[in-house]
XYZ file of C-alpha atoms in Angstrom:
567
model
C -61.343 41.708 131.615
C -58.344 43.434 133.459
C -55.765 41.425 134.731
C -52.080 42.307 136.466
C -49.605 39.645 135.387
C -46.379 38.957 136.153
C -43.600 40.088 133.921
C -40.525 39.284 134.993
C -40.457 41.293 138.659
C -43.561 42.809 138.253
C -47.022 42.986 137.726
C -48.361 45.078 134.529
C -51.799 45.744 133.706
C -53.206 43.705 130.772
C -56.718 43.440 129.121
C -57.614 40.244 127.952
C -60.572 39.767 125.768
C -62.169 36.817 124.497
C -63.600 35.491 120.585
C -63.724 32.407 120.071
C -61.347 29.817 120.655
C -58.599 32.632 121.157
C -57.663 35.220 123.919
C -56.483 38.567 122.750
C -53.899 40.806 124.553
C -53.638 44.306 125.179
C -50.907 46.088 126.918
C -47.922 48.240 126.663
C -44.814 47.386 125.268
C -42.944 45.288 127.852
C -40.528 43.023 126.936
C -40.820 40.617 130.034
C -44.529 40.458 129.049
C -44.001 39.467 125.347
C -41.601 36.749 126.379
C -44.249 35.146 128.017
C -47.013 35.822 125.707
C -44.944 34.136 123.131
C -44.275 30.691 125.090
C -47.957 30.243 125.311
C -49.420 27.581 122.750
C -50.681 29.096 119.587
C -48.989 32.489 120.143
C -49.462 35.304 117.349
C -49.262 38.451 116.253
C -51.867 40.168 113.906
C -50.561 42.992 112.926
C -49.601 41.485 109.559
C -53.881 40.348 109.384
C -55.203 41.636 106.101
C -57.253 43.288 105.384
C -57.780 44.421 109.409
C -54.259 44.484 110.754
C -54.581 44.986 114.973
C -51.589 45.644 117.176
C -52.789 42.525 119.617
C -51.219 39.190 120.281
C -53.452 36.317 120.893
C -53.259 32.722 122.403
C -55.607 29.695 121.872
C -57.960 29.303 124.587
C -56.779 25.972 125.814
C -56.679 23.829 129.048
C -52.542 24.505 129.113
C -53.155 27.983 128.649
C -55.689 28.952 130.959
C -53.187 27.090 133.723
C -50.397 29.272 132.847
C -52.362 32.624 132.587
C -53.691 31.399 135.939
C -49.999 31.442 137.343
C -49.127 34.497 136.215
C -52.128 36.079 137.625
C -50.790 35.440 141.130
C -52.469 32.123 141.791
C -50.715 29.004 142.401
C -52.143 26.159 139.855
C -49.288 24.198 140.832
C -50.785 23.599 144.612
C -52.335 20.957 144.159
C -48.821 18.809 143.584
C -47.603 20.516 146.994
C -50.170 18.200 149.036
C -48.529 16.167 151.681
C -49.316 12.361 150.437
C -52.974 11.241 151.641
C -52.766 7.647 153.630
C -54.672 4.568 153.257
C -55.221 1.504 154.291
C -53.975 -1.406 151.487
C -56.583 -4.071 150.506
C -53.715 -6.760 149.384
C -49.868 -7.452 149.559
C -47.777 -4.359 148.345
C -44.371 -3.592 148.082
C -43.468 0.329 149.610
C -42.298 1.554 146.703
C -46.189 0.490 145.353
C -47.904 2.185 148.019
C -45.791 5.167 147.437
C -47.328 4.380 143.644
C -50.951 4.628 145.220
C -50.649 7.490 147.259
C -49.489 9.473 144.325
C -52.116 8.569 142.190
C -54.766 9.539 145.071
C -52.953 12.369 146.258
C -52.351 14.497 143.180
C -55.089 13.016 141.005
C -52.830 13.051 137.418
C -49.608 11.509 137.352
C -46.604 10.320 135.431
C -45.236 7.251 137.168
C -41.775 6.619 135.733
C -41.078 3.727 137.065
C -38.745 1.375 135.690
C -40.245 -2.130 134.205
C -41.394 -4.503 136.627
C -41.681 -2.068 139.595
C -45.253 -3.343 139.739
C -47.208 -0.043 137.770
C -50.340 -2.059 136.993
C -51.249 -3.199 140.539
C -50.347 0.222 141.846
C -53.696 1.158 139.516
C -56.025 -1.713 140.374
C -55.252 -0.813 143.911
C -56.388 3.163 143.623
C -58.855 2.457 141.315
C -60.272 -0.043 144.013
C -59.520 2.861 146.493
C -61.554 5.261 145.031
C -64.710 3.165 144.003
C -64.267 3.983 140.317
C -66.749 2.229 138.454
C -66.027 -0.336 135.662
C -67.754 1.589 132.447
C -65.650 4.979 133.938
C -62.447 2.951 133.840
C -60.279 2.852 130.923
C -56.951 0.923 130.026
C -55.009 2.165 126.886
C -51.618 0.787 126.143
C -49.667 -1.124 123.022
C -50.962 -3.996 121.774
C -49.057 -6.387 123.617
C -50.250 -4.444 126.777
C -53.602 -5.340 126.271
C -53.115 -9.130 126.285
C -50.864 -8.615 129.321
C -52.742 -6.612 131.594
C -56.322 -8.319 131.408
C -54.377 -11.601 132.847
C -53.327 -8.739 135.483
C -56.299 -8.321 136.264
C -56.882 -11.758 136.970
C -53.938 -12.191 138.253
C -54.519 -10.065 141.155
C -58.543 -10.524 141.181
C -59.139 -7.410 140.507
C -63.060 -5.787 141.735
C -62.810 -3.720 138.850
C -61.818 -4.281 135.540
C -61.653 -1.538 132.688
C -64.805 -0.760 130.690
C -62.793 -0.402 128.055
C -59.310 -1.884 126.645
C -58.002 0.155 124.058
C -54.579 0.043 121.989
C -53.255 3.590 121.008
C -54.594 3.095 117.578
C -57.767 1.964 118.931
C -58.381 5.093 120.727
C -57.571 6.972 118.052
C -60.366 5.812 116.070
C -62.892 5.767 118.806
C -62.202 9.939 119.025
C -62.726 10.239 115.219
C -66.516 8.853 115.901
C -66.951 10.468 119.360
C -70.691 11.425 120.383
C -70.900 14.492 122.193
C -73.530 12.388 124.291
C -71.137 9.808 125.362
C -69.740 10.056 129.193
C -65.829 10.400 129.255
C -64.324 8.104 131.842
C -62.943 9.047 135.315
C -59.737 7.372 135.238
C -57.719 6.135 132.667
C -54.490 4.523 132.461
C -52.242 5.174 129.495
C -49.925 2.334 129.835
C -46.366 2.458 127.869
C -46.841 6.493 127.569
C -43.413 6.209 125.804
C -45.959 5.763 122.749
C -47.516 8.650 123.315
C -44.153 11.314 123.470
C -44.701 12.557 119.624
C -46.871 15.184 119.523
C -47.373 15.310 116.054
C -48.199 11.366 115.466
C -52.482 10.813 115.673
C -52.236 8.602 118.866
C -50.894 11.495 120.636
C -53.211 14.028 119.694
C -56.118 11.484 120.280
C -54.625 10.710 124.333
C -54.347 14.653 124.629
C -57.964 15.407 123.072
C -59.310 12.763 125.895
C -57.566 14.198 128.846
C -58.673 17.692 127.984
C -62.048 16.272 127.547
C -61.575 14.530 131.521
C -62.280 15.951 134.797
C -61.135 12.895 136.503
C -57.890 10.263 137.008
C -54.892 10.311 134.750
C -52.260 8.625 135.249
C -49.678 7.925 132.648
C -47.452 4.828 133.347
C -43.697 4.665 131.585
C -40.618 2.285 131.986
C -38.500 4.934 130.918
C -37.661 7.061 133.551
C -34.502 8.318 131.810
C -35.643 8.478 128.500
C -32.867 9.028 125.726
C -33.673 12.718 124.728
C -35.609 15.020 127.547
C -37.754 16.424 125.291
C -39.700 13.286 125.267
C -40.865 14.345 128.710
C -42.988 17.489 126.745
C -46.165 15.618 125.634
C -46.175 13.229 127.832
C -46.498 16.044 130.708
C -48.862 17.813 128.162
C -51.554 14.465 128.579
C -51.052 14.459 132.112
C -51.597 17.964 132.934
C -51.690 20.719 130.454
C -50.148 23.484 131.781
C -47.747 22.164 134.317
C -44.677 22.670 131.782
C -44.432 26.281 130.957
C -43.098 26.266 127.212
C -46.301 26.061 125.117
C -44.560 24.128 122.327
C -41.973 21.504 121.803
C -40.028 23.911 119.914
C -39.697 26.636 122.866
C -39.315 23.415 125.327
C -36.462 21.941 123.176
C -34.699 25.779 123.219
C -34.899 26.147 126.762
C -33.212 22.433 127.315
C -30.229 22.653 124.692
C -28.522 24.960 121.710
C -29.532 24.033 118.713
C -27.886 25.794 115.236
C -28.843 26.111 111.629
C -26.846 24.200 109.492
C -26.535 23.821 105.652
C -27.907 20.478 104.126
C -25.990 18.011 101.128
C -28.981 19.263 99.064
C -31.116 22.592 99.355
C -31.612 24.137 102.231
C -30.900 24.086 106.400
C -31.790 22.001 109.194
C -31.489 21.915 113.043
C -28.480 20.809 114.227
C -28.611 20.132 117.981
C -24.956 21.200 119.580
C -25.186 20.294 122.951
C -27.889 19.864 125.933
C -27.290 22.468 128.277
C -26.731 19.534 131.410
C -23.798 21.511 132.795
C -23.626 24.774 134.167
C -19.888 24.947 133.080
C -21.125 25.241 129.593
C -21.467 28.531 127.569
C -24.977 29.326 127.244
C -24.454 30.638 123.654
C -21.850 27.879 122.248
C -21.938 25.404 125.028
C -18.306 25.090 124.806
C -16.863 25.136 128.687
C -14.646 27.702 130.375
C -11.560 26.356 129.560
C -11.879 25.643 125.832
C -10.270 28.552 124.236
C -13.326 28.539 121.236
C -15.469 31.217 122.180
C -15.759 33.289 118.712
C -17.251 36.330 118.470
C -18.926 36.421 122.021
C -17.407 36.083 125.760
C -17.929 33.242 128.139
C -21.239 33.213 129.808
C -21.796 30.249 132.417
C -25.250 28.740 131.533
C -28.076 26.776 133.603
C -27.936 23.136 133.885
C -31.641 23.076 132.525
C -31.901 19.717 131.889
C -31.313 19.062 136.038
C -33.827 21.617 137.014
C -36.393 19.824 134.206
C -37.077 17.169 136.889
C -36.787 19.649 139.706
C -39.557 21.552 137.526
C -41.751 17.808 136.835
C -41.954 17.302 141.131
C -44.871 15.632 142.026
C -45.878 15.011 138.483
C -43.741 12.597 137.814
C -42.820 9.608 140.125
C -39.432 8.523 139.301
C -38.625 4.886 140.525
C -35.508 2.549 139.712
C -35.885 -1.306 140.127
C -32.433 -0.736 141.635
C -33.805 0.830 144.677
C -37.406 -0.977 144.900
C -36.107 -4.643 144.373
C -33.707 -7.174 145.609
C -32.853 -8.899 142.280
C -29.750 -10.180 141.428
C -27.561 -8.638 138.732
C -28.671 -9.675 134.743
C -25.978 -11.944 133.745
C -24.672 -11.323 130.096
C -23.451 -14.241 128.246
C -22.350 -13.746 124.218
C -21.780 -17.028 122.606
C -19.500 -16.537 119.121
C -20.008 -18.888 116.217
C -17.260 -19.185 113.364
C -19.622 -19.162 110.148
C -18.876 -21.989 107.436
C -17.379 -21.456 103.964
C -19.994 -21.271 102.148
C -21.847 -18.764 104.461
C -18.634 -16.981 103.643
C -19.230 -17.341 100.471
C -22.681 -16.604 100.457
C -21.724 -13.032 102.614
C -18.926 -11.932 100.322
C -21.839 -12.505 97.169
C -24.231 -10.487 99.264
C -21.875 -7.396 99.638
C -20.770 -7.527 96.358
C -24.381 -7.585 94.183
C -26.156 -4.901 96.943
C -26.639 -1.556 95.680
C -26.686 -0.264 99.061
C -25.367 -0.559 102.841
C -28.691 -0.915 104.151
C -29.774 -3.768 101.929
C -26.514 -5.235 102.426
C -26.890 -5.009 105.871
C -30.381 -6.525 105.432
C -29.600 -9.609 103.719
C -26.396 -10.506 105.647
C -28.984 -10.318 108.994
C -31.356 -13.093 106.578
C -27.841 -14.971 106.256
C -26.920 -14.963 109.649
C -30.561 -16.164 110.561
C -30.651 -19.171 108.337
C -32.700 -17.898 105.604
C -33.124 -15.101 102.780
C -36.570 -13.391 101.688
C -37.282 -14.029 97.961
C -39.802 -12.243 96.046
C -42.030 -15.585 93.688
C -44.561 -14.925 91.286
C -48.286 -15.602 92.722
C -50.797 -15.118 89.763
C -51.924 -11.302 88.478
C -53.607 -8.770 89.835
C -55.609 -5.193 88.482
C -52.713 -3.046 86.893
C -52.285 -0.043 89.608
C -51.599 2.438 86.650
C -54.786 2.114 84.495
C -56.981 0.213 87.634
C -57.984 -2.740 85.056
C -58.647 -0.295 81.768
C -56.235 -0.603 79.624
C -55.431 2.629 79.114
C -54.617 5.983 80.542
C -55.823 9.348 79.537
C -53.041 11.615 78.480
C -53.863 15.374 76.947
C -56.627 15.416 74.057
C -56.017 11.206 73.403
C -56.269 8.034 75.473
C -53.204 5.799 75.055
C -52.413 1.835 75.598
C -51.261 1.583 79.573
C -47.136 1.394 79.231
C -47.403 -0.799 82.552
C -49.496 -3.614 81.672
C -49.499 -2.743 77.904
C -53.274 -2.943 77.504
C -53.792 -6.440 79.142
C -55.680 -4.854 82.566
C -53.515 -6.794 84.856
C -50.058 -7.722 86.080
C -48.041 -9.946 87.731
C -48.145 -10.486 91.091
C -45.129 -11.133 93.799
C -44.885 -12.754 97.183
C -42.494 -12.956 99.412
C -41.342 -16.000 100.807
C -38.490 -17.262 103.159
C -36.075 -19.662 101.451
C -34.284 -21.479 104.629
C -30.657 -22.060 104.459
C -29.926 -23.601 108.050
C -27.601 -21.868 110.144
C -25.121 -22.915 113.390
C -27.008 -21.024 114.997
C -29.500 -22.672 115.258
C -27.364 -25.834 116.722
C -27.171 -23.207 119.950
C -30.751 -22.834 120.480
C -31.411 -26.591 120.316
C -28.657 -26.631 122.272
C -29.836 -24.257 124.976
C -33.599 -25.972 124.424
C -32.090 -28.834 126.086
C -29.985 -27.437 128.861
C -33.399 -25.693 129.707
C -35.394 -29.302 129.862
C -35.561 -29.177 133.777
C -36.556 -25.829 134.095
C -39.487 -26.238 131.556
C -39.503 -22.732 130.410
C -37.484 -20.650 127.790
C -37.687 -17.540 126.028
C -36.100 -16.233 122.607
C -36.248 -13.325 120.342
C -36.210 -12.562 116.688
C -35.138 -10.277 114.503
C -37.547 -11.367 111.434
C -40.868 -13.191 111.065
C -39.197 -15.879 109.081
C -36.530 -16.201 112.509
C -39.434 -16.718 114.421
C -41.043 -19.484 111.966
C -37.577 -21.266 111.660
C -37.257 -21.100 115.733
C -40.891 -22.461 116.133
C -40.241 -25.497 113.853
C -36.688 -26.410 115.995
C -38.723 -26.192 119.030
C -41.844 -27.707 118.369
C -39.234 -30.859 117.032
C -37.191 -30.857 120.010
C -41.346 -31.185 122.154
C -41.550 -27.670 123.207
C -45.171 -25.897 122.950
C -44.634 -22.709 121.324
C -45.931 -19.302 122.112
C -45.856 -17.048 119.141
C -45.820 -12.889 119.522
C -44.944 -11.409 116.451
C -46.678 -8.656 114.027
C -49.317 -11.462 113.342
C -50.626 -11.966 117.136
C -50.403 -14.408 119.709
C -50.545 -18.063 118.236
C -49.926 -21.244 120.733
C -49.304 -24.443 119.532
C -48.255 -28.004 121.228
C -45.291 -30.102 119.901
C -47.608 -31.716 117.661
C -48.851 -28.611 115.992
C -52.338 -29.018 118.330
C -53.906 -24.870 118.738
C -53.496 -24.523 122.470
C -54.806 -21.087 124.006
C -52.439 -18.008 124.076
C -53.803 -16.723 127.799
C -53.189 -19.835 129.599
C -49.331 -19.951 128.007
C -48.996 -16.600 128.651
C -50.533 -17.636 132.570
C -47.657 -20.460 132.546
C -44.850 -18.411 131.855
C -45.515 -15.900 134.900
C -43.917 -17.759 137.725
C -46.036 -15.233 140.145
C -49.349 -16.125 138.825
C -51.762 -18.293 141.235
C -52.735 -20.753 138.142
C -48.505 -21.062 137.470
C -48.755 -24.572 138.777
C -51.526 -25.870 137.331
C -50.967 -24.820 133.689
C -46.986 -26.307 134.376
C -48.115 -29.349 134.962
C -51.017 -29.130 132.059
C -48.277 -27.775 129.688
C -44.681 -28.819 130.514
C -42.422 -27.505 128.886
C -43.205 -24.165 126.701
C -41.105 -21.909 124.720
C -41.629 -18.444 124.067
C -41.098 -17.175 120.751
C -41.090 -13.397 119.763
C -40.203 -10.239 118.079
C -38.975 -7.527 120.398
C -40.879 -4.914 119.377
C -44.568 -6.939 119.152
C -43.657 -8.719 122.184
C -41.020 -6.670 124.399
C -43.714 -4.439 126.232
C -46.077 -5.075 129.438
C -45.741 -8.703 129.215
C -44.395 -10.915 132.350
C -42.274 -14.077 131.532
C -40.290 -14.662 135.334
C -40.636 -18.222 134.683
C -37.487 -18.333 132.528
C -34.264 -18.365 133.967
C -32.784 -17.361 130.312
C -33.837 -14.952 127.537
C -31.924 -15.535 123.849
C -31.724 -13.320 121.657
C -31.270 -15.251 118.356
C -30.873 -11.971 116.219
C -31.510 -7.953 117.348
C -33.843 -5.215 115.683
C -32.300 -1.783 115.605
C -34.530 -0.057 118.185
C -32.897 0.286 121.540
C -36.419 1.038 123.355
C -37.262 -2.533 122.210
C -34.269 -4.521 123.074
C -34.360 -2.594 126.717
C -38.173 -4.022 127.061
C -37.828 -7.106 125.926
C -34.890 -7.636 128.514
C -37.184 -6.453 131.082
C -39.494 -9.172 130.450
C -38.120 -11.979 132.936
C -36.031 -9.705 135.245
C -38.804 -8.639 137.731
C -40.444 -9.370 141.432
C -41.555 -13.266 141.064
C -38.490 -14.184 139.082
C -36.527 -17.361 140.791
C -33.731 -15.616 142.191
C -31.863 -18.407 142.696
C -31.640 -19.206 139.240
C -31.028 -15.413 138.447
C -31.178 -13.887 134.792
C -29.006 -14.794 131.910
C -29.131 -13.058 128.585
């Protein structure tokens, strides 16, 4: 077929034909043209084919493709985000900035909503899924790990009519796509939850949350706490899930050249790399260096004033995305920032200046001085044999023309085996959080973090001596347990530590007084904890995405704003 497309200005005549999965170009040489063949996804030239070389580009014949060959055919995909916001009528309490939430989701069918944690993204869904009349089995959830728990007490929470037919980690959906039956329905309306997971386009959970979506006719809607995430680009995939197309750039490569200069530099060993200069967030920067106007470093080319095209990317995501700050939707008060210093012992001194000194490396220095600080140090103890990896219980190995005795476990079949365990060591502070354990008696409720599994064992045992229940979160699960070391159930903690939730008072007085024990990256996302006044953080992971979630976990609508929130 024939179409005129826009290049630049104007319209040129180009013949598009179809085989297989790819649409081939003809036309004549315009450079406008090209430009834009060449931002499409899975652009390519096949002149170079052997042994049939053609002077045609091609595309893939994709979803994001067929949206942007749309556009440039004179139609306008992007009309359907231009729809004034539909109204309805809400069948429970919301906040505005919710209903706002709801009409978006209604209105424009799939949407990011980057709304800051504890805006209130999950009810927003319940409610439009209730507003539509989705079915259960055409409902789907899909979130981290610690999202599922979370969210089916939401659901509960705010007796939800409909519940998802399916709840599905990232991983989890991953593996239901690699067994897919053709046969099977796909759902109407899913909710990726925590779509931060989902901005690699590269990692499998990504590819499996785009393969669904181009798979859907129905309800997206992509839910984030993030709405100024650290680098841009991370906006590329996530926009990709939501509605291929929408973003021009067909790849995160052109995306990422459009936003900011990046140049080639040389590497310590063989080779180059990327090195990104500057994002082009100023239109006082030169487009070419990024240096400004008056910076007297332009070499070898003049000033050009640039595009702040890092502004105009959220001009460009309207009515995708739905930016909201807690700032502007809630009246909370302030989080309060406390940082209590401890003056280690001499023989932690000790300890540290023997740590530094026998590490081959910063990082494992860095490593074991965290252990220190927590009150313990990982130790590697033997723990029977096991099959030699090298010779897989033989023996031997097969080298050319002879077999040989296996150099590893010199013929035996098997080798030692190691464990590691936590030696503890005590530490002061640890006299803080017993210390803090008891300020908290009144309030009933407290809530610390670890940096290490073994943190969050040594934390457990202060607490459960000082009569806390404990709720565990940590890369082994949820595990509850009463003073006395009794298994209690994980929900019904979880229920007692969300001041908001209509069995809060029932499971207080059931429970009394329960701590909440976890690491920030198994337990810093989707979960709500307002019934602490106080969060500790008894040692930090290096993962800034964590730390912000896991601070988000008490500070939200529900919280006792009277009591505020200390950190």
């Amino acid at each position: 077929m024939e179409l005129m497309l826009r290049a630049g200005k104007y319209r040129i005549p180009v013949e598009i034909t179809q085989e297989k999965n790819r649409l081939y170009f003809k036309f004549g040489y315009n450079k406008a043209m090209l430009k834009e063949i060449k931002s499409m996804q899975g652009a390519k030239w096949h002149g170079y084919d052997k042994p049939n070389p053609r002077k045609l580009w091609s595309i893939s014949d994709s979803p994001r493709n067929r949206f942007q060959l749309e556009y440039l055919s004179g139609k306008d995909p992007y009309k359907n985000y231009d729809k004034s916001l539909v109204d309805f009528t809400p069948t429970r309490k919301l906040y505005k900035h919710q209903i706002v939430m709801v009409k978006h989701i209604l209105t424009y069918k799939r949407v990011i909503l980057a709304c800051e944690m504890g805006t209130g993204k999950t009810l927003a869904v319940i409610e439009a899924v209730e507003q539509l009349g989705i079915p259960q089995e055409d409902f789907w959830y899909v979130g981290p790990k610690s999202g599922v728990k979370a969210v089916s007490l939401e659901f509960s929470k705010w007796d939800a009519r409909t519940t998802p037919g399916r709840m599905l980690t990232y991983e989890g959906l991953t593996k239901l796509l690699k067994f897919w039956d053709d046969d099977f329905p796909e759902p109407k309306f899913v909710f990726f939850d925590e779509s931060s997971k989902i901005k690699t386009p590269s990692a499998q959970r990504s590819q499996a949350a785009l393969h669904l979506a181009n798979a859907m006719d129905g309800y997206i809607v992509l839910g984030t706490g993030t709405p100024a995430p650290k680098s841009p680009v991370d906006w590329w995939h996530q926009c990709e899930v939501t509605c291929p197309g929408f973003i021009k750039e067909g790849s995160l490569a052109s995306f990422k050249a459009r936003l900011c200069i990046v140049e080639m530099r040389e590497s310590i060993g063989r080779g180059s790399y990327p090195h990104l200069v500057t994002w082009l967030d100023d239109e006082n920067k030169c487009t070419i260096c990024g240096k400004t106007e008056e910076e007297d470093m332009h070499i070898g080319h003049d000033y050009t004033k640039s595009i702040n095209e890092v502004a105009n990317l959220y001009k460009r995501m309207s009515g995708l995305v739905l930016v909201q700050f807690k700032k502007d939707c809630l009246d909370l008060p302030e989080k309060q920032y406390k940082v209590i210093q401890i003056s280690p012992d001499i023989e932690t001194l000790r300890a540290a200046k023997l740590i530094v000194k026998m590490s081959r490396n910063t990082v494992t220095a860095l490593t074991l001085l965290r252990e220190l600080s927590d009150g313990f140090q990982y130790a590697l103890v033997e723990d029977g044999t096991k099959m030699c990896p090298l010779c897989y219980g033989l023996g031997i190995v097969n080298i050319p023309n002879e077999n040989t005795k296996c150099p590893n476990c010199k013929g035996s079949c098997s080798v030692k085996n190691y464990k590691k365990i936590a030696k503890e060591l005590g530490s002061k502070k640890l006299e803080v959080f017993e210390q803090l354990l008891d300020e908290h008696e009144e309030v009933g409720r407290f809530i610390a973090w670890g940096g290490f599994k073994a943190t969050i064992d040594v934390l457990i045992k202060s607490a459960m001596k000082k009569g806390w229940c404990t709720l565990r979160v940590d890369g082994r699960g949820y595990q509850a347990m009463s003073h006395t070391g009794e298994k209690l159930d994980s929900d019904e903690l979880l229920v007692a530590m969300d001041k908001s939730h209509k069995r809060y008072q029932e499971l207080y007085e059931r429970y009394g007084k329960i701590c909440f024990i976890g690491h920030p990256k198994a337990g810093g996302m989707a979960l709500t904890l307002t019934a602490s006044p106080t969060e500790f953080f008894y040692s930090n992971v290096f993962d800034g995405e964590a730390r912000v979630q896991a601070e988000a976990r008490f500070h939200r609508a529900g919280m006792d704003t009277n009591r505020g929130a200390t950190i």
